[in-house]
Amino acid sequence: DIVMTQTPLYSPVTLGQPASVSCRSSQSLVHSDGNTYLSWLQQRPGQPPRLLIYKISNRFSGVPDRFSGSGAGTDFTLKISRVEVEDVGVYYCMQGTQFPFYTFGQGTKLEIK
Amino acid sequence: EVQLVESGGGLVQPGGSLRLSCAASGFTVTSSYMSWVRQAPGKGLEWVSLIYTGGSTHYADSVRGRFTISRDNSKNTLYLQMNSLRPEDTAIYYCARDQSHNARATRQLDYWGQGTLVTVSS
């Protein structure tokens, strides 16, 4: 199985300031078709997960442009340019390269200072 | 609008059984790769099972042989039959969609239901 490791696990941030989450996979997520199936999910308190970013850097429908994704191979980053109150929650990276055996990172809890 | 609504959770004793349902609207379950993902209280996400558009199924090692994923095309509903339940199966169970594109999975879970809580305890 591909193991996904996120850092930090807890991120206190100031409103209006940037935030970032890192994710590392135990093996390359580059698929034989040339795509890299790395997604980012947001889970607000008491809510189900919601897809934010797919294939490293593509924002899903309705996702604000303050969210961006980057990376390659085994190292990936989710960035929020200016944190808003509604961004509080837990962020997960997820790999789909080893479909159907999706695996998730441990989650990074984003809180406002 | 794509919607997924889970039901069927509850309290069950160790060794017992439960069947979860996930009613879909806005798309057909047979046209997508459908998964169950669970989240133990205060913990992260764990993929449990998936059914292909063609009907093939896959399971996580932790549930293989005890859980069965299926679907009812006429009701546009996904199911998870859970047998021989253990305390460590206690979790919120979500159904999630992986859309089919050109007969292949997009390999991302784009829509999730609200979840249904399963508690295994005596």
PDB file of C-alpha atoms in Angstrom:
ATOM      1  CA  ASP A   1       0.000   0.000   0.000  1.00  0.00           C
ATOM      2  CA  ILE A   2       1.066   3.579  -0.620  1.00  0.00           C
ATOM      3  CA  VAL A   3       1.465   5.429   2.683  1.00  0.00           C
ATOM      4  CA  MET A   4       0.625   9.138   2.724  1.00  0.00           C
ATOM      5  CA  THR A   5       2.321  11.301   5.369  1.00  0.00           C
ATOM      6  CA  GLN A   6       1.179  14.841   6.095  1.00  0.00           C
ATOM      7  CA  THR A   7       2.954  17.652   7.929  1.00  0.00           C
ATOM      8  CA  PRO A   8       2.148  19.451  10.100  1.00  0.00           C
ATOM      9  CA  LEU A   9      -0.692  17.630  11.840  1.00  0.00           C
ATOM     10  CA  TYR A  10      -1.811  20.860  13.468  1.00  0.00           C
ATOM     11  CA  SER A  11      -1.608  24.354  11.989  1.00  0.00           C
ATOM     12  CA  PRO A  12      -2.719  27.451  13.886  1.00  0.00           C
ATOM     13  CA  VAL A  13      -2.964  30.384  11.492  1.00  0.00           C
ATOM     14  CA  THR A  14      -3.923  34.046  11.618  1.00  0.00           C
ATOM     15  CA  LEU A  15      -6.908  35.216   9.589  1.00  0.00           C
ATOM     16  CA  GLY A  16      -5.806  36.714   6.304  1.00  0.00           C
ATOM     17  CA  GLN A  17      -2.416  35.006   6.444  1.00  0.00           C
ATOM     18  CA  PRO A  18      -1.259  32.147   4.204  1.00  0.00           C
ATOM     19  CA  ALA A  19      -1.203  28.506   5.235  1.00  0.00           C
ATOM     20  CA  SER A  20       0.293  25.399   3.724  1.00  0.00           C
ATOM     21  CA  VAL A  21       0.114  21.642   4.222  1.00  0.00           C
ATOM     22  CA  SER A  22       2.644  19.133   2.944  1.00  0.00           C
ATOM     23  CA  CYS A  23       2.025  15.574   1.881  1.00  0.00           C
ATOM     24  CA  ARG A  24       4.577  12.912   1.036  1.00  0.00           C
ATOM     25  CA  SER A  25       3.853   9.520  -0.486  1.00  0.00           C
ATOM     26  CA  SER A  26       5.885   6.360   0.163  1.00  0.00           C
ATOM     27  CA  GLN A  27       6.281   5.847  -3.581  1.00  0.00           C
ATOM     28  CA  SER A  28       5.879   7.915  -6.708  1.00  0.00           C
ATOM     29  CA  LEU A  29       2.282   8.775  -7.569  1.00  0.00           C
ATOM     30  CA  VAL A  30       3.025   9.106 -11.280  1.00  0.00           C
ATOM     31  CA  HIS A  31       0.763   6.609 -13.061  1.00  0.00           C
ATOM     32  CA  SER A  32       1.763   4.749 -16.206  1.00  0.00           C
ATOM     33  CA  ASP A  33      -0.707   6.971 -18.105  1.00  0.00           C
ATOM     34  CA  GLY A  34       1.404  10.014 -17.181  1.00  0.00           C
ATOM     35  CA  ASN A  35      -1.046  11.481 -14.690  1.00  0.00           C
ATOM     36  CA  THR A  36      -0.444  11.957 -10.972  1.00  0.00           C
ATOM     37  CA  TYR A  37      -3.554  11.148  -8.977  1.00  0.00           C
ATOM     38  CA  LEU A  38      -3.092  13.251  -5.881  1.00  0.00           C
ATOM     39  CA  SER A  39      -6.151  14.970  -4.416  1.00  0.00           C
ATOM     40  CA  TRP A  40      -6.804  17.269  -1.480  1.00  0.00           C
ATOM     41  CA  LEU A  41      -9.977  17.097   0.597  1.00  0.00           C
ATOM     42  CA  GLN A  42     -11.378  19.496   3.185  1.00  0.00           C
ATOM     43  CA  GLN A  43     -13.503  18.358   6.116  1.00  0.00           C
ATOM     44  CA  ARG A  44     -15.168  21.151   8.050  1.00  0.00           C
ATOM     45  CA  PRO A  45     -16.312  20.379  11.612  1.00  0.00           C
ATOM     46  CA  GLY A  46     -19.289  18.050  11.579  1.00  0.00           C
ATOM     47  CA  GLN A  47     -19.300  17.790   7.798  1.00  0.00           C
ATOM     48  CA  PRO A  48     -18.299  15.094   5.293  1.00  0.00           C
ATOM     49  CA  PRO A  49     -15.112  15.488   3.285  1.00  0.00           C
ATOM     50  CA  ARG A  50     -15.252  17.710   0.216  1.00  0.00           C
ATOM     51  CA  LEU A  51     -12.984  17.544  -2.840  1.00  0.00           C
ATOM     52  CA  LEU A  52     -10.853  20.673  -3.238  1.00  0.00           C
ATOM     53  CA  ILE A  53      -8.031  19.771  -5.620  1.00  0.00           C
ATOM     54  CA  TYR A  54      -7.471  16.846  -7.999  1.00  0.00           C
ATOM     55  CA  LYS A  55      -4.475  15.710 -10.052  1.00  0.00           C
ATOM     56  CA  ILE A  56      -2.121  17.847  -7.959  1.00  0.00           C
ATOM     57  CA  SER A  57      -3.298  21.311  -8.960  1.00  0.00           C
ATOM     58  CA  ASN A  58      -6.795  21.318 -10.483  1.00  0.00           C
ATOM     59  CA  ARG A  59      -9.461  23.058  -8.414  1.00  0.00           C
ATOM     60  CA  PHE A  60     -12.786  21.244  -8.243  1.00  0.00           C
ATOM     61  CA  SER A  61     -16.006  23.046  -9.155  1.00  0.00           C
ATOM     62  CA  GLY A  62     -16.849  25.884  -6.767  1.00  0.00           C
ATOM     63  CA  VAL A  63     -13.520  25.887  -4.921  1.00  0.00           C
ATOM     64  CA  PRO A  64     -12.185  29.411  -4.282  1.00  0.00           C
ATOM     65  CA  ASP A  65      -9.002  30.382  -6.062  1.00  0.00           C
ATOM     66  CA  ARG A  66      -7.218  31.062  -2.772  1.00  0.00           C
ATOM     67  CA  PHE A  67      -6.690  27.284  -2.683  1.00  0.00           C
ATOM     68  CA  SER A  68      -3.848  25.944  -4.824  1.00  0.00           C
ATOM     69  CA  GLY A  69      -1.954  22.699  -5.129  1.00  0.00           C
ATOM     70  CA  SER A  70       1.538  21.897  -6.352  1.00  0.00           C
ATOM     71  CA  GLY A  71       4.168  19.204  -6.333  1.00  0.00           C
ATOM     72  CA  ALA A  72       5.368  16.181  -8.239  1.00  0.00           C
ATOM     73  CA  GLY A  73       6.410  12.576  -7.749  1.00  0.00           C
ATOM     74  CA  THR A  74       6.217  12.008  -3.995  1.00  0.00           C
ATOM     75  CA  ASP A  75       6.018  15.541  -2.561  1.00  0.00           C
ATOM     76  CA  PHE A  76       2.942  17.733  -2.683  1.00  0.00           C
ATOM     77  CA  THR A  77       1.678  20.946  -1.104  1.00  0.00           C
ATOM     78  CA  LEU A  78      -1.705  22.555  -0.528  1.00  0.00           C
ATOM     79  CA  LYS A  79      -1.609  26.318  -0.063  1.00  0.00           C
ATOM     80  CA  ILE A  80      -4.256  28.755   1.096  1.00  0.00           C
ATOM     81  CA  SER A  81      -3.263  32.280   0.089  1.00  0.00           C
ATOM     82  CA  ARG A  82      -5.325  34.080   2.741  1.00  0.00           C
ATOM     83  CA  VAL A  83      -7.060  32.031   5.404  1.00  0.00           C
ATOM     84  CA  GLU A  84     -10.729  32.773   6.082  1.00  0.00           C
ATOM     85  CA  VAL A  85     -12.917  31.614   8.960  1.00  0.00           C
ATOM     86  CA  GLU A  86     -14.694  29.086   6.733  1.00  0.00           C
ATOM     87  CA  ASP A  87     -11.357  27.353   6.032  1.00  0.00           C
ATOM     88  CA  VAL A  88     -11.201  25.911   9.560  1.00  0.00           C
ATOM     89  CA  GLY A  89     -11.228  22.137   9.474  1.00  0.00           C
ATOM     90  CA  VAL A  90      -9.091  19.127   8.634  1.00  0.00           C
ATOM     91  CA  TYR A  91      -7.307  18.739   5.317  1.00  0.00           C
ATOM     92  CA  TYR A  92      -6.449  15.355   3.831  1.00  0.00           C
ATOM     93  CA  CYS A  93      -4.333  14.358   0.880  1.00  0.00           C
ATOM     94  CA  MET A  94      -5.428  11.248  -0.988  1.00  0.00           C
ATOM     95  CA  GLN A  95      -3.798   9.117  -3.659  1.00  0.00           C
ATOM     96  CA  GLY A  96      -5.767   7.454  -6.455  1.00  0.00           C
ATOM     97  CA  THR A  97      -2.784   6.159  -8.404  1.00  0.00           C
ATOM     98  CA  GLN A  98      -3.122   2.743  -6.787  1.00  0.00           C
ATOM     99  CA  PHE A  99      -6.843   2.653  -7.659  1.00  0.00           C
ATOM    100  CA  PRO A 100      -9.044   1.142  -6.351  1.00  0.00           C
ATOM    101  CA  PHE A 101      -6.986   1.103  -3.148  1.00  0.00           C
ATOM    102  CA  TYR A 102      -7.188   4.773  -2.257  1.00  0.00           C
ATOM    103  CA  THR A 103      -5.154   5.875   0.745  1.00  0.00           C
ATOM    104  CA  PHE A 104      -5.314   9.062   2.758  1.00  0.00           C
ATOM    105  CA  GLY A 105      -2.923  11.148   4.801  1.00  0.00           C
ATOM    106  CA  GLN A 106      -3.513  11.404   8.563  1.00  0.00           C
ATOM    107  CA  GLY A 107      -5.094  14.831   8.215  1.00  0.00           C
ATOM    108  CA  THR A 108      -3.933  18.344   9.132  1.00  0.00           C
ATOM    109  CA  LYS A 109      -6.098  20.341  11.490  1.00  0.00           C
ATOM    110  CA  LEU A 110      -6.265  24.031  10.556  1.00  0.00           C
ATOM    111  CA  GLU A 111      -7.362  26.400  13.327  1.00  0.00           C
ATOM    112  CA  ILE A 112      -7.470  30.160  13.708  1.00  0.00           C
ATOM    113  CA  LYS A 113      -5.047  31.632  16.270  1.00  0.00           C
TER     114      LYS A 113
ATOM    115  CA  GLU B   1     -27.424  18.071  -8.714  1.00  0.00           C
ATOM    116  CA  VAL B   2     -25.450  15.090  -7.442  1.00  0.00           C
ATOM    117  CA  GLN B   3     -26.595  13.875  -4.033  1.00  0.00           C
ATOM    118  CA  LEU B   4     -25.731  10.868  -1.896  1.00  0.00           C
ATOM    119  CA  VAL B   5     -27.783   9.988   1.183  1.00  0.00           C
ATOM    120  CA  GLU B   6     -26.680   7.202   3.503  1.00  0.00           C
ATOM    121  CA  SER B   7     -28.890   5.330   5.958  1.00  0.00           C
ATOM    122  CA  GLY B   8     -28.943   2.141   7.986  1.00  0.00           C
ATOM    123  CA  GLY B   9     -26.410   2.894  10.695  1.00  0.00           C
ATOM    124  CA  GLY B  10     -27.022   2.168  14.352  1.00  0.00           C
ATOM    125  CA  LEU B  11     -25.906   0.285  17.427  1.00  0.00           C
ATOM    126  CA  VAL B  12     -25.093  -3.397  16.960  1.00  0.00           C
ATOM    127  CA  GLN B  13     -23.460  -6.007  19.175  1.00  0.00           C
ATOM    128  CA  PRO B  14     -20.098  -7.555  18.304  1.00  0.00           C
ATOM    129  CA  GLY B  15     -20.626 -10.398  15.854  1.00  0.00           C
ATOM    130  CA  GLY B  16     -23.810  -8.809  14.526  1.00  0.00           C
ATOM    131  CA  SER B  17     -24.779  -7.583  11.081  1.00  0.00           C
ATOM    132  CA  LEU B  18     -25.965  -4.361   9.523  1.00  0.00           C
ATOM    133  CA  ARG B  19     -26.773  -3.202   5.996  1.00  0.00           C
ATOM    134  CA  LEU B  20     -26.009   0.346   4.962  1.00  0.00           C
ATOM    135  CA  SER B  21     -27.696   2.066   2.027  1.00  0.00           C
ATOM    136  CA  CYS B  22     -26.637   5.029  -0.086  1.00  0.00           C
ATOM    137  CA  ALA B  23     -29.346   6.528  -2.274  1.00  0.00           C
ATOM    138  CA  ALA B  24     -27.976   8.454  -5.236  1.00  0.00           C
ATOM    139  CA  SER B  25     -29.579  11.187  -7.299  1.00  0.00           C
ATOM    140  CA  GLY B  26     -28.351  13.383 -10.126  1.00  0.00           C
ATOM    141  CA  PHE B  27     -26.431  10.494 -11.706  1.00  0.00           C
ATOM    142  CA  THR B  28     -26.665   6.705 -11.989  1.00  0.00           C
ATOM    143  CA  VAL B  29     -24.594   4.497  -9.692  1.00  0.00           C
ATOM    144  CA  THR B  30     -23.903   2.061 -12.519  1.00  0.00           C
ATOM    145  CA  SER B  31     -22.125   4.808 -14.472  1.00  0.00           C
ATOM    146  CA  SER B  32     -19.631   5.544 -11.688  1.00  0.00           C
ATOM    147  CA  TYR B  33     -17.145   3.765  -9.467  1.00  0.00           C
ATOM    148  CA  MET B  34     -18.723   3.853  -6.014  1.00  0.00           C
ATOM    149  CA  SER B  35     -16.878   3.532  -2.734  1.00  0.00           C
ATOM    150  CA  TRP B  36     -17.490   3.248   0.961  1.00  0.00           C
ATOM    151  CA  VAL B  37     -15.044   5.172   3.161  1.00  0.00           C
ATOM    152  CA  ARG B  38     -15.157   5.146   6.952  1.00  0.00           C
ATOM    153  CA  GLN B  39     -13.953   7.417   9.732  1.00  0.00           C
ATOM    154  CA  ALA B  40     -13.558   6.153  13.286  1.00  0.00           C
ATOM    155  CA  PRO B  41     -14.449   8.712  15.988  1.00  0.00           C
ATOM    156  CA  GLY B  42     -11.829  11.460  16.028  1.00  0.00           C
ATOM    157  CA  LYS B  43      -9.714   9.642  13.433  1.00  0.00           C
ATOM    158  CA  GLY B  44      -8.838   9.918   9.751  1.00  0.00           C
ATOM    159  CA  LEU B  45     -10.330   8.451   6.610  1.00  0.00           C
ATOM    160  CA  GLU B  46     -10.071   4.792   5.611  1.00  0.00           C
ATOM    161  CA  TRP B  47     -11.190   3.410   2.257  1.00  0.00           C
ATOM    162  CA  VAL B  48     -13.325   0.289   2.769  1.00  0.00           C
ATOM    163  CA  SER B  49     -14.709  -0.995  -0.527  1.00  0.00           C
ATOM    164  CA  LEU B  50     -15.413  -0.125  -4.180  1.00  0.00           C
ATOM    165  CA  ILE B  51     -17.679  -1.432  -6.910  1.00  0.00           C
ATOM    166  CA  TYR B  52     -16.702  -0.935 -10.538  1.00  0.00           C
ATOM    167  CA  THR B  53     -19.116   0.180 -13.233  1.00  0.00           C
ATOM    168  CA  GLY B  54     -19.004  -3.381 -14.515  1.00  0.00           C
ATOM    169  CA  GLY B  55     -19.836  -4.826 -11.094  1.00  0.00           C
ATOM    170  CA  SER B  56     -16.427  -6.085  -9.926  1.00  0.00           C
ATOM    171  CA  THR B  57     -15.685  -5.400  -6.286  1.00  0.00           C
ATOM    172  CA  HIS B  58     -12.652  -4.682  -4.105  1.00  0.00           C
ATOM    173  CA  TYR B  59     -12.175  -4.540  -0.346  1.00  0.00           C
ATOM    174  CA  ALA B  60      -9.675  -3.327   2.216  1.00  0.00           C
ATOM    175  CA  ASP B  61      -7.880  -6.158   4.010  1.00  0.00           C
ATOM    176  CA  SER B  62      -9.543  -5.118   7.277  1.00  0.00           C
ATOM    177  CA  VAL B  63     -13.043  -5.984   5.992  1.00  0.00           C
ATOM    178  CA  ARG B  64     -12.491  -8.570   3.255  1.00  0.00           C
ATOM    179  CA  GLY B  65     -14.612 -11.661   3.863  1.00  0.00           C
ATOM    180  CA  ARG B  66     -16.949  -9.818   6.255  1.00  0.00           C
ATOM    181  CA  PHE B  67     -18.327  -6.917   4.172  1.00  0.00           C
ATOM    182  CA  THR B  68     -20.071  -7.054   0.795  1.00  0.00           C
ATOM    183  CA  ILE B  69     -20.665  -4.083  -1.497  1.00  0.00           C
ATOM    184  CA  SER B  70     -23.524  -4.194  -3.985  1.00  0.00           C
ATOM    185  CA  ARG B  71     -25.967  -1.953  -5.822  1.00  0.00           C
ATOM    186  CA  ASP B  72     -29.571  -1.965  -6.996  1.00  0.00           C
ATOM    187  CA  ASN B  73     -29.796  -0.349 -10.404  1.00  0.00           C
ATOM    188  CA  SER B  74     -33.574   0.050 -10.260  1.00  0.00           C
ATOM    189  CA  LYS B  75     -33.339   1.976  -6.990  1.00  0.00           C
ATOM    190  CA  ASN B  76     -30.099   3.762  -7.918  1.00  0.00           C
ATOM    191  CA  THR B  77     -28.759   2.732  -4.524  1.00  0.00           C
ATOM    192  CA  LEU B  78     -25.450   1.427  -3.223  1.00  0.00           C
ATOM    193  CA  TYR B  79     -25.260  -0.998  -0.287  1.00  0.00           C
ATOM    194  CA  LEU B  80     -22.759  -2.297   2.212  1.00  0.00           C
ATOM    195  CA  GLN B  81     -23.636  -5.536   3.976  1.00  0.00           C
ATOM    196  CA  MET B  82     -21.539  -5.796   7.128  1.00  0.00           C
ATOM    197  CA  ASN B  83     -21.300  -9.133   8.939  1.00  0.00           C
ATOM    198  CA  SER B  84     -19.251 -10.343  11.902  1.00  0.00           C
ATOM    199  CA  LEU B  85     -18.928  -6.779  13.124  1.00  0.00           C
ATOM    200  CA  ARG B  86     -16.162  -5.878  15.548  1.00  0.00           C
ATOM    201  CA  PRO B  87     -15.743  -2.914  17.910  1.00  0.00           C
ATOM    202  CA  GLU B  88     -13.017  -1.562  15.612  1.00  0.00           C
ATOM    203  CA  ASP B  89     -15.621  -1.229  12.828  1.00  0.00           C
ATOM    204  CA  THR B  90     -17.214   1.607  14.822  1.00  0.00           C
ATOM    205  CA  ALA B  91     -17.145   4.627  12.509  1.00  0.00           C
ATOM    206  CA  ILE B  92     -19.074   7.019  10.341  1.00  0.00           C
ATOM    207  CA  TYR B  93     -19.505   5.333   6.972  1.00  0.00           C
ATOM    208  CA  TYR B  94     -19.559   7.568   3.892  1.00  0.00           C
ATOM    209  CA  CYS B  95     -20.403   6.631   0.351  1.00  0.00           C
ATOM    210  CA  ALA B  96     -18.438   8.509  -2.294  1.00  0.00           C
ATOM    211  CA  ARG B  97     -18.370   8.716  -6.066  1.00  0.00           C
ATOM    212  CA  ASP B  98     -15.425   8.320  -8.432  1.00  0.00           C
ATOM    213  CA  GLN B  99     -16.779   9.495 -11.760  1.00  0.00           C
ATOM    214  CA  SER B 100     -16.222   7.469 -14.903  1.00  0.00           C
ATOM    215  CA  HIS B 101     -14.627   9.332 -17.796  1.00  0.00           C
ATOM    216  CA  ASN B 102     -13.964   7.564 -21.106  1.00  0.00           C
ATOM    217  CA  ALA B 103     -14.738   4.273 -19.346  1.00  0.00           C
ATOM    218  CA  ARG B 104     -12.045   4.883 -16.746  1.00  0.00           C
ATOM    219  CA  ALA B 105     -12.153   6.111 -13.188  1.00  0.00           C
ATOM    220  CA  THR B 106     -11.032   9.675 -12.630  1.00  0.00           C
ATOM    221  CA  ARG B 107      -9.359   8.401  -9.440  1.00  0.00           C
ATOM    222  CA  GLN B 108     -10.739  11.172  -7.292  1.00  0.00           C
ATOM    223  CA  LEU B 109     -13.719  11.102  -4.921  1.00  0.00           C
ATOM    224  CA  ASP B 110     -15.751  14.068  -6.106  1.00  0.00           C
ATOM    225  CA  TYR B 111     -19.013  13.714  -4.144  1.00  0.00           C
ATOM    226  CA  TRP B 112     -19.604  12.380  -0.657  1.00  0.00           C
ATOM    227  CA  GLY B 113     -22.710  11.676   1.363  1.00  0.00           C
ATOM    228  CA  GLN B 114     -23.311  12.995   4.886  1.00  0.00           C
ATOM    229  CA  GLY B 115     -22.435   9.634   6.416  1.00  0.00           C
ATOM    230  CA  THR B 116     -24.149   7.177   8.750  1.00  0.00           C
ATOM    231  CA  LEU B 117     -22.788   6.180  12.159  1.00  0.00           C
ATOM    232  CA  VAL B 118     -22.196   2.533  13.000  1.00  0.00           C
ATOM    233  CA  THR B 119     -21.468   1.677  16.627  1.00  0.00           C
ATOM    234  CA  VAL B 120     -20.372  -1.851  17.515  1.00  0.00           C
ATOM    235  CA  SER B 121     -20.623  -2.384  21.254  1.00  0.00           C
ATOM    236  CA  SER B 122     -22.123  -4.730  23.814  1.00  0.00           C
TER     237      SER B 122
END
